[in-house]
Amino acid sequence: MQLRHATSADRDQIASVTRSAFEEGEDGPVARVLEMLERTDAVRASLVATEDDRIVGHVQLNRSWIDARERLVDVVVLSPLSVAPDRQGQGIGTALVAAALAEAERLGDPAVFLEGGWDYYGERGFRRASEFGFSRPSPRIPDRAFQVALLPSWQAWMVGSLVYCEAFWATDTVGLRDPLLMEMEARSAASPTEEPRQAGASA
């Protein structure tokens, strides 16, 4: 397996891996947000995992902001992380997350945010964002799913509400909605330690 930056020639393969990983069709929400992020120039970095000429995984970093008391702070949101179903559980997702964090650090970003399975990402460098004083962009994001990895350029004053770029709102891919949100809240109340399956990728 090799990791590299994505190119425009990879677009179709990335879309295919994303659809299969998230089990959605061509007009699914993750496919739509990918297209809009690219169209609105919101992509900060896009990385792929390849085997021979086949793309088997993809991760993307997208521009967003922290609305701190002093000023807006440029940060990135990791979304989506996709691994081909037949290659999940073989370390590709882990390698892509590590590469994304290294790329964000190289670019000088102070923090990487995401919404995702707290157990999965908690083992890969992320912490609950609320522990550091960050506020969710929507109350429909479970607190434990709102996570951050702080990088060397982060400073203690860089806290506040995360502000997503427009593509996430326009495609309605922020947080969860009922009935899934209601189900997740009920499960969390009944079993606070239960960890949901991370969609799109496995270790």
CSV table of N, CA and C in Angstrom, one decimal, residues 50-179:
chain,number,residue,atom,x,y,z
A,50,THR,N,-3.3,3.6,-2.1
A,50,THR,CA,-3.4,2.8,-3.4
A,50,THR,C,-2.7,1.4,-3.2
A,51,GLU,N,-3.2,0.5,-4.0
A,51,GLU,CA,-2.5,-0.8,-4.2
A,51,GLU,C,-2.5,-1.0,-5.7
A,52,ASP,N,-1.3,-1.1,-6.2
A,52,ASP,CA,-1.1,-1.1,-7.6
A,52,ASP,C,-1.7,0.2,-8.2
A,53,ASP,N,-2.7,0.1,-9.1
A,53,ASP,CA,-3.3,1.2,-9.6
A,53,ASP,C,-4.7,1.5,-9.0
A,54,ARG,N,-5.0,0.7,-8.0
A,54,ARG,CA,-6.4,0.8,-7.4
A,54,ARG,C,-6.4,1.7,-6.2
A,55,ILE,N,-7.3,2.6,-6.1
A,55,ILE,CA,-7.5,3.4,-4.9
A,55,ILE,C,-8.3,2.6,-3.9
A,56,VAL,N,-7.8,2.3,-2.7
A,56,VAL,CA,-8.5,1.5,-1.7
A,56,VAL,C,-8.9,2.3,-0.5
A,57,GLY,N,-8.5,3.6,-0.4
A,57,GLY,CA,-8.9,4.4,0.7
A,57,GLY,C,-8.7,5.9,0.4
A,58,HIS,N,-9.4,6.8,1.1
A,58,HIS,CA,-9.3,8.2,0.8
A,58,HIS,C,-9.6,8.9,2.1
A,59,VAL,N,-8.9,10.0,2.3
A,59,VAL,CA,-9.2,10.9,3.5
A,59,VAL,C,-9.1,12.4,3.0
A,60,GLN,N,-9.9,13.3,3.5
A,60,GLN,CA,-9.9,14.6,3.1
A,60,GLN,C,-9.9,15.6,4.3
A,61,LEU,N,-9.2,16.7,4.1
A,61,LEU,CA,-9.2,17.8,5.1
A,61,LEU,C,-9.8,19.0,4.4
A,62,ASN,N,-10.8,19.6,5.1
A,62,ASN,CA,-11.5,20.7,4.6
A,62,ASN,C,-11.5,22.0,5.4
A,63,ARG,N,-11.5,23.1,4.8
A,63,ARG,CA,-11.3,24.4,5.5
A,63,ARG,C,-12.6,24.7,6.4
A,64,SER,N,-12.3,25.1,7.6
A,64,SER,CA,-13.3,25.5,8.5
A,64,SER,C,-12.7,26.5,9.5
A,65,TRP,N,-13.4,27.0,10.5
A,65,TRP,CA,-12.9,28.0,11.4
A,65,TRP,C,-13.3,27.8,12.8
A,66,ILE,N,-12.5,28.3,13.7
A,66,ILE,CA,-12.9,28.4,15.1
A,66,ILE,C,-13.2,29.9,15.4
A,67,ASP,N,-14.4,30.2,15.9
A,67,ASP,CA,-14.8,31.5,16.2
A,67,ASP,C,-14.3,31.9,17.6
A,68,ALA,N,-13.0,32.2,17.7
A,68,ALA,CA,-12.4,32.5,19.0
A,68,ALA,C,-12.7,34.0,19.4
A,69,ARG,N,-12.5,34.3,20.7
A,69,ARG,CA,-12.8,35.6,21.1
A,69,ARG,C,-11.9,36.7,20.4
A,70,GLU,N,-10.7,36.3,20.1
A,70,GLU,CA,-9.8,37.3,19.5
A,70,GLU,C,-10.1,37.5,18.0
A,71,ARG,N,-10.3,36.4,17.3
A,71,ARG,CA,-10.5,36.4,15.8
A,71,ARG,C,-10.9,35.0,15.4
A,72,LEU,N,-11.3,34.9,14.1
A,72,LEU,CA,-11.5,33.6,13.5
A,72,LEU,C,-10.2,32.9,13.3
A,73,VAL,N,-10.1,31.6,13.5
A,73,VAL,CA,-8.9,30.8,13.4
A,73,VAL,C,-9.2,29.8,12.3
A,74,ASP,N,-8.3,29.7,11.3
A,74,ASP,CA,-8.4,28.7,10.3
A,74,ASP,C,-8.0,27.3,10.9
A,75,VAL,N,-8.9,26.4,10.7
A,75,VAL,CA,-8.7,25.0,11.1
A,75,VAL,C,-9.1,24.1,10.0
A,76,VAL,N,-9.0,22.8,10.1
A,76,VAL,CA,-9.5,21.8,9.1
A,76,VAL,C,-10.4,20.8,9.8
A,77,VAL,N,-11.3,20.3,9.0
A,77,VAL,CA,-12.2,19.2,9.4
A,77,VAL,C,-11.9,18.0,8.6
A,78,LEU,N,-11.6,16.9,9.2
A,78,LEU,CA,-11.4,15.6,8.5
A,78,LEU,C,-12.7,14.9,8.2
A,79,SER,N,-13.0,14.9,6.9
A,79,SER,CA,-14.2,14.3,6.4
A,79,SER,C,-14.2,14.3,4.9
A,80,PRO,N,-14.5,13.1,4.3
A,80,PRO,CA,-14.8,11.8,4.9
A,80,PRO,C,-13.5,11.0,5.0
A,81,LEU,N,-13.5,9.9,5.7
A,81,LEU,CA,-12.5,8.9,5.7
A,81,LEU,C,-13.2,7.6,5.1
A,82,SER,N,-12.7,7.1,4.0
A,82,SER,CA,-13.3,6.0,3.4
A,82,SER,C,-12.3,4.9,3.0
A,83,VAL,N,-12.7,3.7,3.3
A,83,VAL,CA,-11.8,2.5,2.9
A,83,VAL,C,-12.7,1.5,2.2
A,84,ALA,N,-12.2,1.0,1.1
A,84,ALA,CA,-13.0,0.0,0.4
A,84,ALA,C,-13.4,-1.1,1.3
A,85,PRO,N,-14.7,-1.6,1.2
A,85,PRO,CA,-15.1,-2.6,2.1
A,85,PRO,C,-14.3,-3.9,2.2
A,86,ASP,N,-13.7,-4.3,1.0
A,86,ASP,CA,-12.9,-5.5,1.0
A,86,ASP,C,-11.5,-5.3,1.6
A,87,ARG,N,-11.2,-4.1,2.0
A,87,ARG,CA,-9.9,-3.8,2.5
A,87,ARG,C,-9.9,-3.2,3.9
A,88,GLN,N,-11.1,-3.2,4.5
A,88,GLN,CA,-11.3,-2.7,5.9
A,88,GLN,C,-10.7,-3.7,6.9
A,89,GLY,N,-10.3,-3.1,8.0
A,89,GLY,CA,-9.7,-4.0,9.0
A,89,GLY,C,-8.3,-4.3,8.8
A,90,GLN,N,-7.6,-3.7,7.9
A,90,GLN,CA,-6.2,-4.0,7.5
A,90,GLN,C,-5.2,-2.8,7.7
A,91,GLY,N,-5.6,-1.8,8.5
A,91,GLY,CA,-4.8,-0.7,8.8
A,91,GLY,C,-4.8,0.4,7.9
A,92,ILE,N,-5.6,0.4,6.8
A,92,ILE,CA,-5.6,1.5,5.8
A,92,ILE,C,-6.2,2.8,6.4
A,93,GLY,N,-7.3,2.6,7.2
A,93,GLY,CA,-7.9,3.8,7.8
A,93,GLY,C,-6.9,4.4,8.8
A,94,THR,N,-6.3,3.6,9.6
A,94,THR,CA,-5.3,4.1,10.6
A,94,THR,C,-4.2,4.9,9.9
A,95,ALA,N,-3.7,4.3,8.8
A,95,ALA,CA,-2.6,5.0,8.0
A,95,ALA,C,-3.1,6.3,7.4
A,96,LEU,N,-4.3,6.3,6.9
A,96,LEU,CA,-4.8,7.6,6.3
A,96,LEU,C,-5.0,8.7,7.4
A,97,VAL,N,-5.5,8.3,8.6
A,97,VAL,CA,-5.7,9.3,9.6
A,97,VAL,C,-4.3,9.9,10.0
A,98,ALA,N,-3.3,9.0,10.2
A,98,ALA,CA,-2.0,9.5,10.6
A,98,ALA,C,-1.4,10.4,9.5
A,99,ALA,N,-1.6,10.0,8.2
A,99,ALA,CA,-1.1,10.9,7.1
A,99,ALA,C,-1.8,12.2,7.1
A,100,ALA,N,-3.1,12.2,7.4
A,100,ALA,CA,-3.9,13.5,7.4
A,100,ALA,C,-3.4,14.4,8.5
A,101,LEU,N,-3.2,13.8,9.7
A,101,LEU,CA,-2.7,14.6,10.8
A,101,LEU,C,-1.3,15.2,10.5
A,102,ALA,N,-0.4,14.4,9.9
A,102,ALA,CA,0.9,14.9,9.5
A,102,ALA,C,0.8,16.0,8.4
A,103,GLU,N,-0.1,15.8,7.5
A,103,GLU,CA,-0.3,16.8,6.4
A,103,GLU,C,-0.8,18.1,7.0
A,104,ALA,N,-1.8,18.0,7.9
A,104,ALA,CA,-2.3,19.3,8.6
A,104,ALA,C,-1.2,20.0,9.3
A,105,GLU,N,-0.4,19.2,10.0
A,105,GLU,CA,0.7,19.8,10.8
A,105,GLU,C,1.7,20.5,9.8
A,106,ARG,N,2.0,19.8,8.7
A,106,ARG,CA,2.9,20.4,7.7
A,106,ARG,C,2.4,21.7,7.1
A,107,LEU,N,1.1,21.8,6.9
A,107,LEU,CA,0.4,23.0,6.4
A,107,LEU,C,0.3,24.1,7.4
A,108,GLY,N,0.6,23.8,8.7
A,108,GLY,CA,0.5,24.8,9.7
A,108,GLY,C,-0.8,25.0,10.4
A,109,ASP,N,-1.7,24.0,10.1
A,109,ASP,CA,-3.0,24.1,10.8
A,109,ASP,C,-2.9,23.8,12.3
A,110,PRO,N,-3.6,24.5,13.1
A,110,PRO,CA,-3.5,24.3,14.6
A,110,PRO,C,-4.3,23.2,15.1
A,111,ALA,N,-5.4,22.8,14.4
A,111,ALA,CA,-6.2,21.7,14.9
A,111,ALA,C,-7.0,21.0,13.8
A,112,VAL,N,-7.3,19.7,14.0
A,112,VAL,CA,-8.1,18.9,13.1
A,112,VAL,C,-9.3,18.5,13.8
A,113,PHE,N,-10.5,18.8,13.3
A,113,PHE,CA,-11.8,18.4,13.9
A,113,PHE,C,-12.4,17.3,13.1
A,114,LEU,N,-13.4,16.6,13.7
A,114,LEU,CA,-14.2,15.6,13.0
A,114,LEU,C,-15.4,15.3,13.8
A,115,GLU,N,-16.4,14.7,13.1
A,115,GLU,CA,-17.5,14.0,13.8
A,115,GLU,C,-17.3,12.5,13.5
A,116,GLY,N,-17.3,11.7,14.5
A,116,GLY,CA,-17.1,10.3,14.2
A,116,GLY,C,-17.1,9.4,15.5
A,117,GLY,N,-16.9,8.1,15.3
A,117,GLY,CA,-16.9,7.2,16.4
A,117,GLY,C,-15.8,7.5,17.4
A,118,TRP,N,-16.2,7.8,18.6
A,118,TRP,CA,-15.2,8.3,19.6
A,118,TRP,C,-14.2,7.2,19.9
A,119,ASP,N,-14.6,5.9,19.9
A,119,ASP,CA,-13.7,4.9,20.2
A,119,ASP,C,-12.6,4.7,19.1
A,120,TYR,N,-13.1,4.8,17.8
A,120,TYR,CA,-12.2,4.6,16.7
A,120,TYR,C,-11.2,5.7,16.6
A,121,TYR,N,-11.6,7.0,16.7
A,121,TYR,CA,-10.7,8.1,16.5
A,121,TYR,C,-9.9,8.4,17.8
A,122,GLY,N,-10.5,8.0,18.9
A,122,GLY,CA,-9.8,8.2,20.2
A,122,GLY,C,-8.5,7.4,20.3
A,123,GLU,N,-8.5,6.3,19.6
A,123,GLU,CA,-7.2,5.5,19.5
A,123,GLU,C,-6.3,6.0,18.4
A,124,ARG,N,-6.6,7.1,17.7
A,124,ARG,CA,-5.8,7.6,16.6
A,124,ARG,C,-5.5,9.0,16.7
A,125,GLY,N,-5.4,9.5,18.0
A,125,GLY,CA,-4.9,10.9,18.2
A,125,GLY,C,-5.9,11.9,18.5
A,126,PHE,N,-7.2,11.6,18.6
A,126,PHE,CA,-8.2,12.6,18.8
A,126,PHE,C,-8.8,12.5,20.2
A,127,ARG,N,-9.2,13.6,20.7
A,127,ARG,CA,-9.8,13.7,22.0
A,127,ARG,C,-11.2,14.4,21.9
A,128,ARG,N,-12.0,14.3,22.9
A,128,ARG,CA,-13.3,15.0,22.9
A,128,ARG,C,-13.1,16.5,22.9
A,129,ALA,N,-13.6,17.2,21.9
A,129,ALA,CA,-13.3,18.6,21.8
A,129,ALA,C,-13.8,19.5,22.9
A,130,SER,N,-14.9,19.1,23.5
A,130,SER,CA,-15.4,19.9,24.6
A,130,SER,C,-14.5,19.9,25.8
A,131,GLU,N,-13.6,18.9,25.9
A,131,GLU,CA,-12.6,18.9,27.0
A,131,GLU,C,-11.7,20.2,27.0
A,132,PHE,N,-11.5,20.7,25.8
A,132,PHE,CA,-10.6,21.9,25.6
A,132,PHE,C,-11.4,23.2,25.5
A,133,GLY,N,-12.7,23.1,25.6
A,133,GLY,CA,-13.5,24.3,25.5
A,133,GLY,C,-14.1,24.7,24.2
A,134,PHE,N,-14.0,23.7,23.2
A,134,PHE,CA,-14.6,23.9,21.9
A,134,PHE,C,-16.1,23.6,22.0
A,135,SER,N,-16.9,24.4,21.2
A,135,SER,CA,-18.3,24.2,21.1
A,135,SER,C,-18.7,23.6,19.8
A,136,ARG,N,-19.7,22.7,19.8
A,136,ARG,CA,-20.1,22.0,18.6
A,136,ARG,C,-20.8,23.0,17.6
A,137,PRO,N,-20.7,22.8,16.3
A,137,PRO,CA,-21.4,23.6,15.4
A,137,PRO,C,-22.9,23.4,15.4
A,138,SER,N,-23.3,22.2,15.9
A,138,SER,CA,-24.8,21.9,16.0
A,138,SER,C,-25.0,21.0,17.2
A,139,PRO,N,-26.1,21.2,18.0
A,139,PRO,CA,-26.4,20.3,19.1
A,139,PRO,C,-26.8,18.9,18.6
A,140,ARG,N,-26.9,18.7,17.3
A,140,ARG,CA,-27.3,17.4,16.8
A,140,ARG,C,-26.0,16.5,16.6
A,141,ILE,N,-24.9,17.1,17.0
A,141,ILE,CA,-23.6,16.3,17.0
A,141,ILE,C,-23.4,15.8,18.4
A,142,PRO,N,-23.5,14.5,18.7
A,142,PRO,CA,-23.2,14.0,20.0
A,142,PRO,C,-21.9,14.5,20.6
A,143,ASP,N,-21.9,14.8,21.8
A,143,ASP,CA,-20.7,15.4,22.4
A,143,ASP,C,-19.4,14.5,22.2
A,144,ARG,N,-19.6,13.2,22.4
A,144,ARG,CA,-18.5,12.3,22.3
A,144,ARG,C,-18.0,12.1,20.9
A,145,ALA,N,-18.9,12.4,19.9
A,145,ALA,CA,-18.5,12.3,18.5
A,145,ALA,C,-17.8,13.5,18.0
A,146,PHE,N,-17.9,14.7,18.7
A,146,PHE,CA,-17.2,15.9,18.3
A,146,PHE,C,-15.8,15.9,18.9
A,147,GLN,N,-14.8,15.7,18.0
A,147,GLN,CA,-13.5,15.4,18.4
A,147,GLN,C,-12.5,16.3,17.7
A,148,VAL,N,-11.3,16.4,18.4
A,148,VAL,CA,-10.2,17.3,17.9
A,148,VAL,C,-8.9,16.6,18.2
A,149,ALA,N,-7.9,16.9,17.2
A,149,ALA,CA,-6.5,16.6,17.5
A,149,ALA,C,-5.8,18.0,17.4
A,150,LEU,N,-5.2,18.4,18.5
A,150,LEU,CA,-4.5,19.6,18.6
A,150,LEU,C,-3.1,19.4,18.0
A,151,LEU,N,-2.6,20.4,17.2
A,151,LEU,CA,-1.3,20.3,16.6
A,151,LEU,C,-0.4,21.3,17.2
A,152,PRO,N,0.9,21.3,16.9
A,152,PRO,CA,1.9,22.2,17.5
A,152,PRO,C,1.6,23.7,17.4
A,153,SER,N,1.0,24.1,16.3
A,153,SER,CA,0.7,25.5,16.2
A,153,SER,C,-0.5,26.0,17.0
A,154,TRP,N,-1.2,25.1,17.6
A,154,TRP,CA,-2.4,25.5,18.4
A,154,TRP,C,-1.9,26.3,19.7
A,155,GLN,N,-2.7,27.4,20.0
A,155,GLN,CA,-2.4,28.1,21.2
A,155,GLN,C,-3.7,28.1,22.1
A,156,ALA,N,-3.5,28.3,23.4
A,156,ALA,CA,-4.6,28.2,24.3
A,156,ALA,C,-5.8,29.1,24.1
A,157,TRP,N,-5.5,30.3,23.4
A,157,TRP,CA,-6.6,31.2,23.2
A,157,TRP,C,-7.5,30.8,22.0
A,158,MET,N,-7.0,29.8,21.2
A,158,MET,CA,-7.8,29.4,20.0
A,158,MET,C,-8.9,28.4,20.4
A,159,VAL,N,-9.9,28.9,21.1
A,159,VAL,CA,-11.0,28.1,21.5
A,159,VAL,C,-12.3,28.9,21.2
A,160,GLY,N,-13.4,28.2,21.0
A,160,GLY,CA,-14.6,28.8,20.6
A,160,GLY,C,-15.5,27.8,19.9
A,161,SER,N,-16.4,28.3,19.1
A,161,SER,CA,-17.3,27.4,18.3
A,161,SER,C,-16.7,27.1,17.0
A,162,LEU,N,-16.8,25.8,16.6
A,162,LEU,CA,-16.4,25.4,15.3
A,162,LEU,C,-17.4,25.8,14.3
A,163,VAL,N,-16.9,26.5,13.2
A,163,VAL,CA,-17.8,27.0,12.1
A,163,VAL,C,-17.5,26.2,10.9
A,164,TYR,N,-18.4,25.3,10.4
A,164,TYR,CA,-18.2,24.5,9.2
A,164,TYR,C,-18.3,25.4,8.0
A,165,CYS,N,-17.6,25.0,6.9
A,165,CYS,CA,-17.8,25.7,5.6
A,165,CYS,C,-19.2,25.3,5.1
A,166,GLU,N,-19.6,26.1,4.1
A,166,GLU,CA,-21.0,26.0,3.6
A,166,GLU,C,-21.4,24.7,3.1
A,167,ALA,N,-20.4,23.9,2.5
A,167,ALA,CA,-20.8,22.7,1.8
A,167,ALA,C,-21.4,21.7,2.8
A,168,PHE,N,-21.0,21.6,4.0
A,168,PHE,CA,-21.6,20.7,5.0
A,168,PHE,C,-23.1,21.1,5.3
A,169,TRP,N,-23.4,22.3,5.4
A,169,TRP,CA,-24.7,22.8,5.7
A,169,TRP,C,-25.6,22.6,4.4
A,170,ALA,N,-25.1,22.9,3.3
A,170,ALA,CA,-25.9,22.8,2.0
A,170,ALA,C,-26.3,21.4,1.7
A,171,THR,N,-25.5,20.4,2.1
A,171,THR,CA,-25.8,19.0,1.9
A,171,THR,C,-26.4,18.3,3.1
A,172,ASP,N,-26.6,19.1,4.1
A,172,ASP,CA,-27.3,18.5,5.3
A,172,ASP,C,-26.5,17.4,5.9
A,173,THR,N,-25.1,17.5,6.0
A,173,THR,CA,-24.3,16.5,6.5
A,173,THR,C,-23.7,16.8,7.8
A,174,VAL,N,-24.3,17.8,8.5
A,174,VAL,CA,-23.8,18.1,9.9
A,174,VAL,C,-24.6,17.3,10.9
A,175,GLY,N,-23.9,16.6,11.8
A,175,GLY,CA,-24.6,15.9,12.8
A,175,GLY,C,-25.6,14.8,12.3
A,176,LEU,N,-26.5,14.5,13.2
A,176,LEU,CA,-27.5,13.4,12.9
A,176,LEU,C,-28.9,14.1,13.0
A,177,ARG,N,-29.9,13.4,12.3
A,177,ARG,CA,-31.3,13.9,12.4
A,177,ARG,C,-32.1,12.7,12.8
A,178,ASP,N,-33.3,13.0,13.4
A,178,ASP,CA,-34.2,11.9,13.7
A,178,ASP,C,-34.6,11.1,12.5
A,179,PRO,N,-34.9,9.8,12.6
A,179,PRO,CA,-34.9,9.1,13.9
A,179,PRO,C,-33.6,8.6,14.3
